Amino acid sequence: MILTRPGNKRRIAEKIHPHFPDHDLFIDLFFGAGGMFFNKPRAKHNIVNDYDSEVFNLFDVIIHRKEELAHFWEQMPIHEDLWKYWKQHTESDPIRKAARFLFFSNFSFMGRMTTLKFDRSNTYWLVLMRLKEVQQQLQGVQLMNCDFRQVISRISLRDRYAEAGGNKKAFIYADPPYLDTKGGNYEAFTKKDSIDLFDCLVASNCRFAISEFDHPFILELARGRGLNVIEIGERQNMKNRRTEILITNY
């Protein structure tokens, strides 16, 4: 893993993925830092999506232009002046855009891209070391950059993934921004977003799982659609302790 982001599933992936069914096609609707993808057994076919263009650009660059990104990173000063400059300026060049995103993610408090931090964990060198590993893990993975509502309709499960069993062997995992929480670098999810997500997944005719907190509105949506709720354990967010749950249709 190469990104630090709020809500990253890296630490609890081993508690979640044992609840996943056997599948040949894995679809990740909210890829983010890839906390689940990089820490679960790899499926034969993988599609990962994120609506954030920064996320999409970074992993696309790692797949296709890793050496250029590594060279730029090696020449890049880790300095407060660069932080201030990039806070005021965006980048259009894919390499510089990816480096800027990595810089903010790895050198800010909790990956929230608000406060610069320096630590003794050799973050600078760890990023370089992990570029090759992440590139290898993403080989053969299809990247998408669209709203979650559009993902399923753009994937021809029956035709393109017939050898993977189409809908029968496809599994969709959704780890959206949790309702009533707000990260430093993503838009808050609304109740309408949550309703749309549940409805899209139910209509997909695929097996699916949704990560969320035990928010009363989320539990109501799950009960109303006859879905199963699995308690994963307690997690601490910025305000209080909440129970992490996994909602499934299998």
CSV table of C-alpha atoms in Angstrom, one decimal:
chain,number,residue,atom,x,y,z
A,1,MET,CA,0.0,0.0,0.0
A,2,ILE,CA,1.2,3.4,-0.9
A,3,LEU,CA,-1.5,5.8,0.3
A,4,THR,CA,-2.7,7.0,3.7
A,5,ARG,CA,-6.4,7.9,3.7
A,6,PRO,CA,-9.2,8.2,6.3
A,7,GLY,CA,-11.3,5.0,6.4
A,8,ASN,CA,-8.5,2.8,5.0
A,9,LYS,CA,-9.4,-0.9,5.5
A,10,ARG,CA,-5.8,-2.1,5.8
A,11,ARG,CA,-5.9,-2.7,9.5
A,12,ILE,CA,-9.2,-4.6,9.5
A,13,ALA,CA,-9.2,-6.3,6.1
A,14,GLU,CA,-8.3,-9.6,7.7
A,15,LYS,CA,-11.5,-9.4,9.8
A,16,ILE,CA,-13.6,-8.6,6.8
A,17,HIS,CA,-12.5,-10.6,3.8
A,18,PRO,CA,-13.1,-14.1,5.4
A,19,HIS,CA,-16.8,-13.1,5.1
A,20,PHE,CA,-16.5,-12.8,1.3
A,21,PRO,CA,-17.9,-15.6,-0.9
A,22,ASP,CA,-15.7,-17.4,-3.4
A,23,HIS,CA,-15.5,-15.3,-6.5
A,24,ASP,CA,-13.6,-15.1,-9.8
A,25,LEU,CA,-14.4,-11.4,-10.5
A,26,PHE,CA,-13.8,-8.8,-7.8
A,27,ILE,CA,-15.3,-5.3,-8.2
A,28,ASP,CA,-14.3,-2.6,-5.8
A,29,LEU,CA,-16.6,0.4,-6.1
A,30,PHE,CA,-14.6,2.7,-3.8
A,31,PHE,CA,-11.0,1.8,-4.2
A,32,GLY,CA,-9.4,4.6,-2.3
A,33,ALA,CA,-6.1,3.5,-0.9
A,34,GLY,CA,-6.8,-0.1,-1.9
A,35,GLY,CA,-6.9,-1.3,1.7
A,36,MET,CA,-9.1,-4.2,0.9
A,37,PHE,CA,-7.8,-5.1,-2.5
A,38,PHE,CA,-4.1,-5.2,-1.4
A,39,ASN,CA,-4.9,-7.3,1.7
A,40,LYS,CA,-7.3,-10.0,0.4
A,41,PRO,CA,-6.6,-13.1,-1.7
A,42,ARG,CA,-6.4,-11.9,-5.3
A,43,ALA,CA,-9.3,-12.9,-7.7
A,44,LYS,CA,-8.8,-14.1,-11.2
A,45,HIS,CA,-10.3,-10.8,-12.6
A,46,ASN,CA,-10.3,-7.5,-10.8
A,47,ILE,CA,-12.0,-4.1,-11.5
A,48,VAL,CA,-11.4,-1.2,-9.2
A,49,ASN,CA,-13.1,2.1,-9.3
A,50,ASP,CA,-12.8,5.5,-7.6
A,51,TYR,CA,-14.6,8.7,-8.5
A,52,ASP,CA,-11.6,10.7,-7.2
A,53,SER,CA,-9.5,11.6,-10.2
A,54,GLU,CA,-6.4,11.9,-8.0
A,55,VAL,CA,-6.7,8.3,-7.0
A,56,PHE,CA,-7.3,7.1,-10.5
A,57,ASN,CA,-4.4,9.2,-11.9
A,58,LEU,CA,-2.0,7.9,-9.2
A,59,PHE,CA,-2.6,4.2,-9.8
A,60,ASP,CA,-2.8,4.7,-13.6
A,61,VAL,CA,0.6,6.4,-13.5
A,62,ILE,CA,2.0,3.6,-11.3
A,63,ILE,CA,0.9,1.0,-13.7
A,64,HIS,CA,2.1,2.7,-16.9
A,65,ARG,CA,4.8,5.2,-15.9
A,66,LYS,CA,6.2,4.0,-12.6
A,67,GLU,CA,9.8,4.8,-13.5
A,68,GLU,CA,9.0,8.4,-14.4
A,69,LEU,CA,7.2,8.8,-11.1
A,70,ALA,CA,10.0,7.2,-9.1
A,71,HIS,CA,12.6,9.5,-10.8
A,72,PHE,CA,10.5,12.6,-10.1
A,73,TRP,CA,10.0,11.5,-6.4
A,74,GLU,CA,13.8,11.0,-6.0
A,75,GLN,CA,14.4,14.6,-7.2
A,76,MET,CA,11.6,16.1,-5.1
A,77,PRO,CA,12.5,18.0,-2.0
A,78,ILE,CA,10.4,17.2,1.2
A,79,HIS,CA,10.1,20.8,2.3
A,80,GLU,CA,7.5,23.1,3.8
A,81,ASP,CA,7.9,25.4,0.8
A,82,LEU,CA,6.8,22.6,-1.5
A,83,TRP,CA,3.8,21.9,0.8
A,84,LYS,CA,2.7,25.6,0.6
A,85,TYR,CA,3.2,25.7,-3.1
A,86,TRP,CA,1.1,22.6,-3.8
A,87,LYS,CA,-1.6,23.7,-1.3
A,88,GLN,CA,-2.1,26.7,-3.6
A,89,HIS,CA,-1.5,25.1,-7.0
A,90,THR,CA,-2.7,21.9,-8.7
A,91,GLU,CA,-0.9,20.0,-11.4
A,92,SER,CA,-2.1,18.9,-14.8
A,93,ASP,CA,0.9,16.8,-15.8
A,94,PRO,CA,0.1,13.2,-14.7
A,95,ILE,CA,3.5,12.6,-13.1
A,96,ARG,CA,3.5,15.8,-11.1
A,97,LYS,CA,-0.1,15.3,-10.2
A,98,ALA,CA,0.6,11.8,-8.9
A,99,ALA,CA,3.7,13.0,-6.9
A,100,ARG,CA,1.7,15.9,-5.4
A,101,PHE,CA,-1.1,13.4,-4.3
A,102,LEU,CA,1.5,11.0,-2.8
A,103,PHE,CA,3.2,13.9,-1.0
A,104,PHE,CA,0.0,15.2,0.6
A,105,SER,CA,-1.2,11.7,1.5
A,106,ASN,CA,2.1,10.5,3.1
A,107,PHE,CA,3.3,13.7,4.8
A,108,SER,CA,0.0,14.9,6.3
A,109,PHE,CA,-1.6,14.1,9.6
A,110,MET,CA,-3.7,10.9,9.2
A,111,GLY,CA,-3.5,11.4,5.4
A,112,ARG,CA,-6.0,14.3,5.6
A,113,MET,CA,-3.9,16.6,3.6
A,114,THR,CA,-4.4,19.5,6.0
A,115,THR,CA,-1.3,19.6,8.2
A,116,LEU,CA,2.3,18.9,7.2
A,117,LYS,CA,4.1,16.3,9.4
A,118,PHE,CA,7.6,15.0,9.5
A,119,ASP,CA,8.3,11.7,11.1
A,120,ARG,CA,11.1,9.2,11.6
A,121,SER,CA,9.5,6.3,9.7
A,122,ASN,CA,11.5,6.8,6.4
A,123,THR,CA,8.2,7.6,4.6
A,124,TYR,CA,10.1,9.1,1.6
A,125,TRP,CA,12.0,5.9,1.0
A,126,LEU,CA,9.1,3.6,1.8
A,127,VAL,CA,7.1,5.2,-1.0
A,128,LEU,CA,9.9,4.5,-3.5
A,129,MET,CA,10.2,0.9,-2.3
A,130,ARG,CA,6.4,0.3,-2.6
A,131,LEU,CA,6.0,1.7,-6.1
A,132,LYS,CA,7.3,-1.5,-7.7
A,133,GLU,CA,5.3,-3.7,-5.4
A,134,VAL,CA,2.1,-1.8,-6.1
A,135,GLN,CA,2.7,-1.9,-9.8
A,136,GLN,CA,3.1,-5.7,-9.7
A,137,GLN,CA,-0.1,-6.1,-7.7
A,138,LEU,CA,-2.1,-4.0,-10.2
A,139,GLN,CA,-1.0,-5.9,-13.2
A,140,GLY,CA,-4.1,-7.0,-15.2
A,141,VAL,CA,-6.4,-4.9,-13.0
A,142,GLN,CA,-8.9,-2.7,-14.8
A,143,LEU,CA,-9.1,0.8,-13.4
A,144,MET,CA,-12.3,2.9,-13.6
A,145,ASN,CA,-13.0,6.5,-12.7
A,146,CYS,CA,-16.7,7.1,-12.5
A,147,ASP,CA,-19.6,7.6,-10.1
A,148,PHE,CA,-20.5,4.3,-8.4
A,149,ARG,CA,-24.0,4.5,-10.0
A,150,GLN,CA,-22.4,4.0,-13.4
A,151,VAL,CA,-19.9,1.2,-12.7
A,152,ILE,CA,-22.2,-1.8,-13.0
A,153,SER,CA,-23.9,-0.6,-16.2
A,154,ARG,CA,-20.5,-0.1,-17.8
A,155,ILE,CA,-19.3,-3.7,-17.1
A,156,SER,CA,-20.6,-6.4,-19.4
A,157,LEU,CA,-20.6,-9.2,-16.9
A,158,ARG,CA,-22.5,-11.7,-19.1
A,159,ASP,CA,-20.3,-11.3,-22.2
A,160,ARG,CA,-16.9,-10.1,-21.2
A,161,TYR,CA,-16.6,-12.1,-18.0
A,162,ALA,CA,-18.5,-15.2,-19.1
A,163,GLU,CA,-15.4,-17.4,-18.2
A,164,ALA,CA,-15.5,-15.9,-14.7
A,165,GLY,CA,-19.1,-17.0,-14.3
A,166,GLY,CA,-20.6,-13.7,-15.1
A,167,ASN,CA,-22.9,-12.5,-12.3
A,168,LYS,CA,-22.7,-15.9,-10.6
A,169,LYS,CA,-19.0,-15.6,-9.8
A,170,ALA,CA,-18.8,-11.9,-9.5
A,171,PHE,CA,-18.5,-10.2,-6.1
A,172,ILE,CA,-18.9,-6.5,-5.5
A,173,TYR,CA,-17.4,-4.8,-2.5
A,174,ALA,CA,-18.5,-1.3,-1.5
A,175,ASP,CA,-16.6,0.8,1.1
A,176,PRO,CA,-18.2,4.2,0.7
A,177,PRO,CA,-17.6,7.3,2.7
A,178,TYR,CA,-19.6,6.5,5.8
A,179,LEU,CA,-22.8,8.3,6.4
A,180,ASP,CA,-22.5,11.4,8.7
A,181,THR,CA,-18.7,11.3,8.5
A,182,LYS,CA,-16.5,13.6,6.6
A,183,GLY,CA,-12.8,13.0,5.6
A,184,GLY,CA,-10.4,15.7,4.7
A,185,ASN,CA,-10.2,14.6,1.0
A,186,TYR,CA,-13.6,13.2,0.0
A,187,GLU,CA,-17.2,14.4,-0.3
A,188,ALA,CA,-19.5,13.3,2.5
A,189,PHE,CA,-22.1,10.6,1.6
A,190,THR,CA,-25.7,11.7,1.9
A,191,LYS,CA,-28.8,9.6,2.7
A,192,LYS,CA,-29.7,9.7,-1.0
A,193,ASP,CA,-26.2,8.4,-1.9
A,194,SER,CA,-26.7,5.5,0.6
A,195,ILE,CA,-30.1,4.7,-0.8
A,196,ASP,CA,-28.8,4.7,-4.4
A,197,LEU,CA,-25.9,2.5,-3.4
A,198,PHE,CA,-28.1,-0.1,-1.8
A,199,ASP,CA,-30.5,0.0,-4.8
A,200,CYS,CA,-27.7,-0.3,-7.4
A,201,LEU,CA,-26.2,-3.3,-5.6
A,202,VAL,CA,-29.5,-5.1,-5.2
A,203,ALA,CA,-30.4,-4.5,-8.9
A,204,SER,CA,-27.0,-5.9,-10.0
A,205,ASN,CA,-28.0,-9.5,-9.3
A,206,CYS,CA,-24.4,-10.0,-8.0
A,207,ARG,CA,-23.3,-11.0,-4.5
A,208,PHE,CA,-22.2,-7.9,-2.7
A,209,ALA,CA,-21.0,-6.6,0.7
A,210,ILE,CA,-21.0,-3.1,2.1
A,211,SER,CA,-18.8,-1.8,4.8
A,212,GLU,CA,-20.4,0.8,7.1
A,213,PHE,CA,-20.9,1.9,10.7
A,214,ASP,CA,-24.1,0.7,12.6
A,215,HIS,CA,-25.8,4.0,11.7
A,216,PRO,CA,-29.6,3.7,12.4
A,217,PHE,CA,-30.4,4.8,8.8
A,218,ILE,CA,-28.1,2.3,7.3
A,219,LEU,CA,-29.5,-0.5,9.4
A,220,GLU,CA,-33.0,0.5,8.3
A,221,LEU,CA,-31.9,0.3,4.7
A,222,ALA,CA,-30.5,-3.1,5.2
A,223,ARG,CA,-33.6,-4.5,7.0
A,224,GLY,CA,-35.9,-3.0,4.4
A,225,ARG,CA,-34.1,-5.0,1.7
A,226,GLY,CA,-33.8,-8.3,3.6
A,227,LEU,CA,-30.0,-8.0,3.9
A,228,ASN,CA,-27.7,-9.6,6.5
A,229,VAL,CA,-25.7,-7.5,9.0
A,230,ILE,CA,-22.4,-8.9,10.4
A,231,GLU,CA,-20.7,-7.1,13.2
A,232,ILE,CA,-16.9,-6.7,12.5
A,233,GLY,CA,-15.9,-4.9,15.7
A,234,GLU,CA,-15.5,-1.5,17.2
A,235,ARG,CA,-13.6,1.3,15.5
A,236,GLN,CA,-12.7,4.8,16.7
A,237,ASN,CA,-13.5,7.6,14.4
A,238,MET,CA,-12.7,11.3,15.0
A,239,LYS,CA,-15.7,11.8,17.4
A,240,ASN,CA,-16.5,8.5,19.1
A,241,ARG,CA,-16.4,4.7,19.0
A,242,ARG,CA,-18.7,3.0,16.5
A,243,THR,CA,-19.4,-0.6,15.5
A,244,GLU,CA,-18.1,-1.5,12.1
A,245,ILE,CA,-20.5,-3.7,10.2
A,246,LEU,CA,-20.6,-5.7,6.9
A,247,ILE,CA,-23.9,-5.8,5.1
A,248,THR,CA,-24.3,-8.7,2.6
A,249,ASN,CA,-27.0,-10.3,0.4
A,250,TYR,CA,-25.7,-13.8,0.8
